[in-house]
Amino acid sequence: MRGSLLLLSALLLLESTDGNKEYQLGQPETNIIIDKAIKEANERHGKAKHLDFVSILSSDYDKRMLNVLLKPTTCDKTIPFVHRKDCKIQNKATPQVSCVECRGEMSCLLLREQEKIKQTVSKCLHPPKRSPITGVELCCHKQQEMSNKQEMINKLHVWDACEHKKRLRIFETGYMN
């Protein structure tokens, strides 16, 4: 029994490593992203030949970023755009495409556009800092920035929610408690 289980495991392992395009990586999310990249790359950059997955160029799963490489194959471009095991990758053919998936947004660029690819990956890995002031705090912060007493009185209705939540009082004189 153990021998047949071992043989079955070995056969499954051998089957899963057959061909460099097999991308069933064990993570369904990764496979979904690769399928999305194949579809978008073929729609935007595919010429006469089908573009298919070659490898993962970089990834950061904590920041939800995956960068994959797609290259033309020996197969003609057909719809639907899906992974096609029967197609052989043409390593020297163009276009070669890098697709970067960042938090649900896909960007596919020609591989020769290295600077744009680096910027896309960098922007994903290092998003701009958000202001720590949000919601009610932003509302109250804006109150403090107002210098004109009349402007403050005219905008009083905007601050009603802020007054209620922060228990601030804005008097017609322009002072805050």
Backbone as numpy.savetxt, mean C-alpha at the origin, in Angstrom:
# Nx Ny Nz CAx CAy CAz Cx Cy Cz
3.29 -45.86 8.21 2.47 -44.67 8.21 3.34 -43.40 8.21
4.35 -43.41 9.10 5.25 -42.26 9.14 5.99 -42.08 7.83
6.40 -43.18 7.24 7.14 -43.13 5.98 6.30 -42.51 4.87
5.01 -42.87 4.81 4.16 -42.30 3.76 3.87 -40.83 4.02
3.75 -40.44 5.30 3.56 -39.03 5.62 4.81 -38.22 5.25
5.97 -38.78 5.53 7.23 -38.12 5.18 7.36 -37.98 3.68
7.01 -39.05 2.94 7.07 -39.00 1.48 6.10 -37.98 0.91
4.88 -37.94 1.47 3.88 -36.97 1.02 4.35 -35.55 1.30
4.93 -35.31 2.47 5.46 -33.99 2.81 6.57 -33.58 1.85
7.46 -34.51 1.53 8.56 -34.22 0.61 8.03 -33.88 -0.78
7.03 -34.63 -1.24 6.44 -34.36 -2.55 5.76 -32.99 -2.59
5.05 -32.65 -1.51 4.40 -31.35 -1.45 5.42 -30.22 -1.45
6.50 -30.41 -0.71 7.57 -29.41 -0.69 8.20 -29.26 -2.06
8.45 -30.38 -2.73 9.03 -30.35 -4.06 8.08 -29.66 -5.04
6.80 -29.94 -4.95 5.80 -29.32 -5.83 5.74 -27.81 -5.60
5.82 -27.38 -4.32 5.69 -25.95 -4.02 6.91 -25.15 -4.46
8.07 -25.80 -4.63 9.27 -25.08 -5.07 9.49 -25.21 -6.56
8.60 -25.87 -7.27 8.73 -26.06 -8.71 8.44 -24.74 -9.43
9.43 -24.17 -10.08 9.24 -22.93 -10.83 9.45 -21.72 -9.94
10.08 -20.68 -10.49 10.37 -19.50 -9.69 9.18 -18.56 -9.57
8.08 -18.82 -10.31 6.94 -17.92 -10.28 5.88 -18.35 -9.28
6.02 -19.50 -8.70 5.00 -19.95 -7.76 5.06 -19.08 -6.52
4.02 -18.35 -6.27 4.07 -17.38 -5.19 3.11 -17.68 -4.06
2.68 -18.90 -3.94 1.84 -19.24 -2.80 2.75 -19.28 -1.57
2.91 -18.11 -0.96 3.91 -17.92 0.08 3.39 -18.25 1.48
2.20 -18.78 1.58 1.68 -19.15 2.88 0.89 -18.03 3.55
0.99 -16.83 3.03 0.25 -15.70 3.58 -0.77 -15.26 2.54
-2.04 -15.52 2.79 -3.06 -15.16 1.81 -3.03 -13.68 1.44
-2.70 -12.81 2.39 -2.65 -11.38 2.11 -1.60 -11.07 1.05
-0.44 -11.72 1.14 0.63 -11.51 0.17 0.19 -11.96 -1.22
-0.46 -13.12 -1.29 -0.94 -13.63 -2.57 -1.97 -12.69 -3.19
-2.84 -12.13 -2.38 -3.85 -11.18 -2.86 -3.17 -9.93 -3.43
-2.15 -9.44 -2.73 -1.42 -8.26 -3.20 -0.72 -8.56 -4.52
-0.12 -9.72 -4.64 0.56 -10.09 -5.88 -0.44 -10.18 -7.03
-1.60 -10.77 -6.78 -2.65 -10.83 -7.81 -3.07 -9.43 -8.24
-3.20 -8.53 -7.27 -3.57 -7.14 -7.55 -2.48 -6.46 -8.39
-1.21 -6.75 -8.07 -0.08 -6.17 -8.82 -0.08 -6.68 -10.27
-0.33 -7.97 -10.45 -0.37 -8.54 -11.81 -1.45 -7.84 -12.63
-2.61 -7.66 -12.02 -3.73 -7.03 -12.72 -3.39 -5.58 -13.10
-2.91 -4.81 -12.12 -2.63 -3.40 -12.39 -1.46 -3.22 -13.35
-0.41 -4.00 -13.20 0.75 -3.88 -14.09 0.35 -4.19 -15.53
-0.46 -5.20 -15.74 -0.90 -5.54 -17.10 -1.81 -4.47 -17.67
-2.67 -3.90 -16.85 -3.57 -2.85 -17.32 -2.81 -1.58 -17.70
-1.82 -1.21 -16.89 -1.12 0.06 -17.10 0.09 -0.04 -18.00
0.83 -1.15 -17.91 2.12 -1.22 -18.60 2.24 -2.41 -19.56
1.29 -3.32 -19.51 1.38 -4.50 -20.38 1.25 -4.12 -21.84
2.11 -4.68 -22.64 2.05 -4.43 -24.09 1.45 -5.66 -24.73
2.21 -6.36 -25.55 1.69 -7.54 -26.23 1.80 -8.80 -25.38
2.74 -8.82 -24.45 2.98 -10.01 -23.63 2.44 -9.83 -22.22
2.08 -10.95 -21.62 1.55 -10.97 -20.26 2.67 -10.68 -19.26
2.43 -9.78 -18.31 3.38 -9.51 -17.22 3.01 -10.40 -16.04
4.03 -11.04 -15.46 3.76 -11.94 -14.34 4.79 -11.76 -13.23
4.42 -12.22 -12.03 5.23 -12.10 -10.82 6.55 -12.84 -10.96
7.64 -12.17 -10.54 8.97 -12.78 -10.52 9.46 -12.92 -9.09
9.44 -11.82 -8.32 9.96 -11.88 -6.96 9.47 -10.70 -6.12
9.69 -10.84 -4.82 9.43 -9.73 -3.90 10.73 -8.95 -3.78
10.68 -7.67 -4.12 11.88 -6.83 -4.05 12.15 -6.36 -2.63
11.11 -5.97 -1.92 11.25 -5.55 -0.52 9.89 -5.63 0.15
9.92 -5.70 1.47 8.67 -5.76 2.22 8.87 -5.25 3.63
7.81 -4.73 4.19 7.75 -4.35 5.60 6.31 -4.59 6.03
6.08 -5.75 6.60 4.71 -6.14 6.92 4.14 -5.30 8.06
4.99 -4.79 8.95 4.50 -3.93 10.03 3.92 -2.63 9.47
4.53 -2.11 8.42 4.06 -0.86 7.81 3.16 -1.11 6.61
2.82 -2.37 6.39 1.91 -2.79 5.31 2.40 -2.36 3.94
3.69 -2.71 3.65 4.30 -2.37 2.37 4.88 -3.62 1.74
4.60 -3.79 0.45 5.17 -4.91 -0.31 5.52 -4.38 -1.70
6.76 -4.64 -2.14 7.24 -4.20 -3.45 7.58 -5.45 -4.25
6.87 -5.68 -5.37 7.07 -6.88 -6.16 7.53 -6.53 -7.57
8.26 -7.46 -8.18 8.78 -7.30 -9.54 7.97 -8.17 -10.49
7.57 -7.58 -11.62 6.86 -8.31 -12.66 7.62 -8.13 -13.97
7.68 -9.21 -14.76 8.37 -9.16 -16.05 7.48 -9.79 -17.12
7.77 -9.46 -18.38 7.02 -10.07 -19.48 7.27 -11.57 -19.55
6.29 -12.25 -20.12 6.39 -13.71 -20.28 6.31 -14.07 -21.76
6.38 -15.35 -22.03 6.24 -15.85 -23.40 4.78 -15.85 -23.84
3.84 -15.68 -22.93 2.42 -15.73 -23.26 1.92 -14.37 -23.74
0.97 -14.41 -24.65 0.33 -13.18 -25.10 -0.54 -12.61 -23.99
-0.72 -11.31 -24.04 -1.55 -10.61 -23.06 -3.02 -10.99 -23.30
-3.65 -11.53 -22.27 -5.07 -11.88 -22.34 -5.76 -11.48 -21.05
-7.06 -11.34 -21.13 -7.87 -11.02 -19.96 -8.52 -12.31 -19.50
-8.63 -12.62 -18.23 -8.28 -11.80 -17.08 -6.78 -11.84 -16.81
-6.32 -10.80 -16.12 -4.91 -10.71 -15.78 -4.68 -11.44 -14.47
-4.18 -12.66 -14.58 -3.92 -13.49 -13.40 -2.56 -14.15 -13.55
-2.08 -14.72 -12.46 -0.83 -15.47 -12.49 -1.01 -16.67 -13.42
-0.05 -16.86 -14.32 -0.14 -17.95 -15.29 1.12 -18.81 -15.20
0.96 -20.00 -14.62 2.08 -20.92 -14.44 2.68 -21.39 -15.76
1.86 -21.46 -16.79 2.30 -22.00 -18.07 3.19 -21.03 -18.86
3.31 -19.80 -18.40 4.10 -18.79 -19.11 5.52 -18.73 -18.55
6.49 -18.64 -19.44 7.88 -18.56 -19.02 8.32 -17.09 -18.98
8.98 -16.70 -17.90 9.46 -15.33 -17.74 10.57 -15.05 -18.74
10.51 -13.88 -19.38 11.56 -13.42 -20.28 12.36 -12.36 -19.53
13.50 -12.75 -18.99 14.26 -11.90 -18.08 14.79 -10.62 -18.71
15.08 -10.62 -19.99 15.67 -9.44 -20.61 14.64 -8.58 -21.35
13.42 -9.05 -21.45 12.38 -8.31 -22.18 11.87 -7.13 -21.35
11.25 -6.18 -22.04 10.64 -5.04 -21.37 9.16 -5.00 -21.73
8.32 -4.38 -20.94 8.63 -3.58 -19.76 8.76 -4.46 -18.52
9.65 -4.06 -17.63 9.76 -4.68 -16.32 9.14 -3.68 -15.34
8.33 -4.20 -14.43 7.51 -3.32 -13.60 7.71 -3.63 -12.12
7.79 -2.57 -11.32 7.83 -2.67 -9.87 6.48 -2.17 -9.35
5.79 -3.01 -8.61 4.51 -2.59 -8.01 4.69 -2.52 -6.50
4.38 -1.35 -5.95 4.49 -1.12 -4.51 3.08 -1.00 -3.95
2.76 -1.88 -3.02 1.46 -1.83 -2.36 1.71 -1.26 -0.96
1.06 -0.13 -0.68 1.24 0.54 0.60 -0.11 0.79 1.23
-0.38 0.11 2.32 -1.62 0.28 3.07 -2.86 0.28 2.16
-2.89 -0.68 1.23 -4.06 -0.84 0.37 -4.00 -0.12 -0.95
-3.03 0.77 -1.14 -2.89 1.52 -2.39 -1.78 0.93 -3.24
-2.07 0.63 -4.50 -1.09 0.02 -5.40 -0.53 1.08 -6.36
0.80 1.09 -6.51 1.47 1.96 -7.48 2.40 1.09 -8.31
2.17 1.02 -9.61 3.02 0.24 -10.50 3.81 1.19 -11.39
5.14 1.07 -11.33 6.03 1.93 -12.09 6.99 1.07 -12.90
7.44 1.61 -14.02 8.44 0.90 -14.80 9.72 0.78 -13.98
10.38 -0.35 -14.06 11.56 -0.61 -13.24 12.66 0.42 -13.50
12.71 0.99 -14.68 13.74 1.99 -14.98 13.48 3.31 -14.23
12.31 3.48 -13.65 11.98 4.69 -12.88 12.38 4.50 -11.41
13.65 4.19 -11.20 14.16 3.84 -9.87 13.92 4.94 -8.84
14.09 6.19 -9.23 13.92 7.29 -8.26 12.47 7.36 -7.76
11.52 7.23 -8.68 10.10 7.26 -8.29 9.75 6.06 -7.41
10.33 4.90 -7.71 10.09 3.70 -6.91 10.63 3.91 -5.50
11.85 4.44 -5.40 12.45 4.71 -4.08 11.61 5.70 -3.29
11.11 6.75 -3.95 10.26 7.73 -3.28 8.96 7.10 -2.79
8.37 6.24 -3.61 7.12 5.59 -3.24 7.32 4.69 -2.02
8.39 3.90 -2.04 8.70 3.02 -0.90 9.01 3.85 0.34
9.83 4.89 0.18 10.20 5.75 1.31 8.98 6.44 1.91
8.11 6.95 1.06 6.90 7.62 1.54 6.01 6.65 2.33
6.02 5.39 1.91 5.23 4.38 2.62 5.87 4.03 3.97
7.18 3.86 3.96 7.88 3.46 5.19 8.03 4.60 6.18
8.05 5.84 5.67 8.23 7.01 6.52 7.16 8.05 6.19
5.90 7.76 6.54 4.84 8.72 6.22 5.04 10.01 6.99
4.49 11.13 6.46 4.64 12.40 7.17 4.01 12.30 8.55
4.63 12.96 9.48 4.11 12.96 10.85 2.79 13.70 10.89
1.86 13.14 11.60 0.57 13.79 11.78 0.65 14.67 13.02
-0.13 15.72 12.98 -0.18 16.61 14.12 -0.78 15.88 15.31
-0.19 16.03 16.49 -0.77 15.37 17.67 -2.08 16.03 18.08
-2.38 17.17 17.51 -3.60 17.88 17.86 -4.69 17.43 16.91
-5.71 16.78 17.44 -6.81 16.30 16.61 -8.14 16.55 17.29
-9.19 16.46 16.56 -10.54 16.52 17.10 -10.80 17.76 17.93
-11.26 17.54 19.16 -11.63 18.63 20.06 -10.40 19.48 20.38
-9.25 18.83 20.54 -8.04 19.59 20.85 -7.72 20.58 19.72
-7.91 20.15 18.47 -7.68 21.04 17.34 -8.64 22.21 17.38
-9.88 21.92 17.72 -10.89 22.96 17.82 -10.46 24.01 18.86
-10.06 23.57 20.00 -9.65 24.49 21.07 -8.35 25.20 20.72
-7.44 24.49 20.04 -6.18 25.08 19.62 -6.45 26.24 18.65
-7.38 26.05 17.75 -7.72 27.12 16.81 -8.32 28.31 17.53
-9.07 28.05 18.60 -9.63 29.16 19.37 -8.51 30.04 19.91
-7.49 29.42 20.43 -6.40 30.16 21.03 -5.64 30.98 20.00
-5.62 30.49 18.73 -4.90 31.20 17.68 -5.66 32.42 17.18
-6.93 32.50 17.44 -7.70 33.62 16.92 -7.33 34.89 17.67
-6.96 35.90 16.90 -6.54 37.13 17.55 -7.63 38.20 17.52
-8.50 38.12 16.59 -9.52 39.15 16.43 -10.77 38.77 17.22
-11.14 39.62 18.18 -12.30 39.35 19.04 -13.58 39.20 18.22
-13.79 40.05 17.23 -15.02 39.97 16.43 -15.06 38.66 15.63
-13.90 38.26 15.08 -13.83 37.00 14.34 -14.19 35.83 15.26
-13.73 35.93 16.51 -14.01 34.88 17.48 -15.51 34.79 17.77
-16.14 35.93 17.90 -17.59 35.95 18.16 -18.34 35.41 16.96
-17.94 35.79 15.75 -18.59 35.33 14.53 -18.48 33.82 14.35
-17.39 33.24 14.83 -17.15 31.80 14.68 -17.61 31.00 15.89
-18.33 31.61 16.80 -18.72 30.97 18.05 -19.45 29.66 17.83
-20.30 29.59 16.83 -21.06 28.37 16.58 -20.15 27.18 16.28
-18.96 27.41 15.70 -18.02 26.35 15.41 -17.46 25.75 16.70
-17.40 26.58 17.70 -16.75 26.14 18.94 -17.72 25.53 19.94
-19.00 25.47 19.63 -19.98 24.93 20.58 -19.61 23.53 21.06
-19.22 22.65 20.14 -18.86 21.29 20.53 -17.64 21.30 21.42
-16.71 22.18 21.13 -15.50 22.29 21.93 -15.84 22.77 23.34
-16.71 23.76 23.44 -17.10 24.27 24.76 -17.71 23.17 25.60
-18.55 22.40 24.97 -19.24 21.34 25.70 -18.26 20.27 26.18
-17.37 19.83 25.31 -16.47 18.74 25.65 -15.33 19.17 26.55
-14.82 20.34 26.38 -13.69 20.81 27.17 -14.09 21.76 28.28
-15.37 22.06 28.38 -15.91 22.95 29.41 -15.23 24.30 29.39
-15.04 24.79 28.17 -14.47 26.12 28.01 -15.60 27.11 27.84
-15.36 28.30 28.28 -16.34 29.35 28.07 -15.67 30.45 27.28
-16.33 30.84 26.21 -15.84 31.95 25.42 -16.84 33.08 25.63
-16.37 34.11 26.21 -17.23 35.24 26.48 -17.16 36.23 25.33
-18.15 37.06 25.22 -18.16 38.04 24.14 -16.99 38.99 24.23
-16.35 39.04 25.37 -15.17 39.90 25.51 -13.95 39.25 24.85
-14.05 37.96 24.54 -12.95 37.28 23.88 -12.05 36.52 24.84
-12.38 36.51 26.12 -11.54 35.80 27.08 -11.99 34.35 27.20
-11.03 33.47 27.51 -11.36 32.06 27.71 -11.06 31.68 29.15
-11.92 30.87 29.76 -11.69 30.35 31.12 -11.16 28.95 31.03
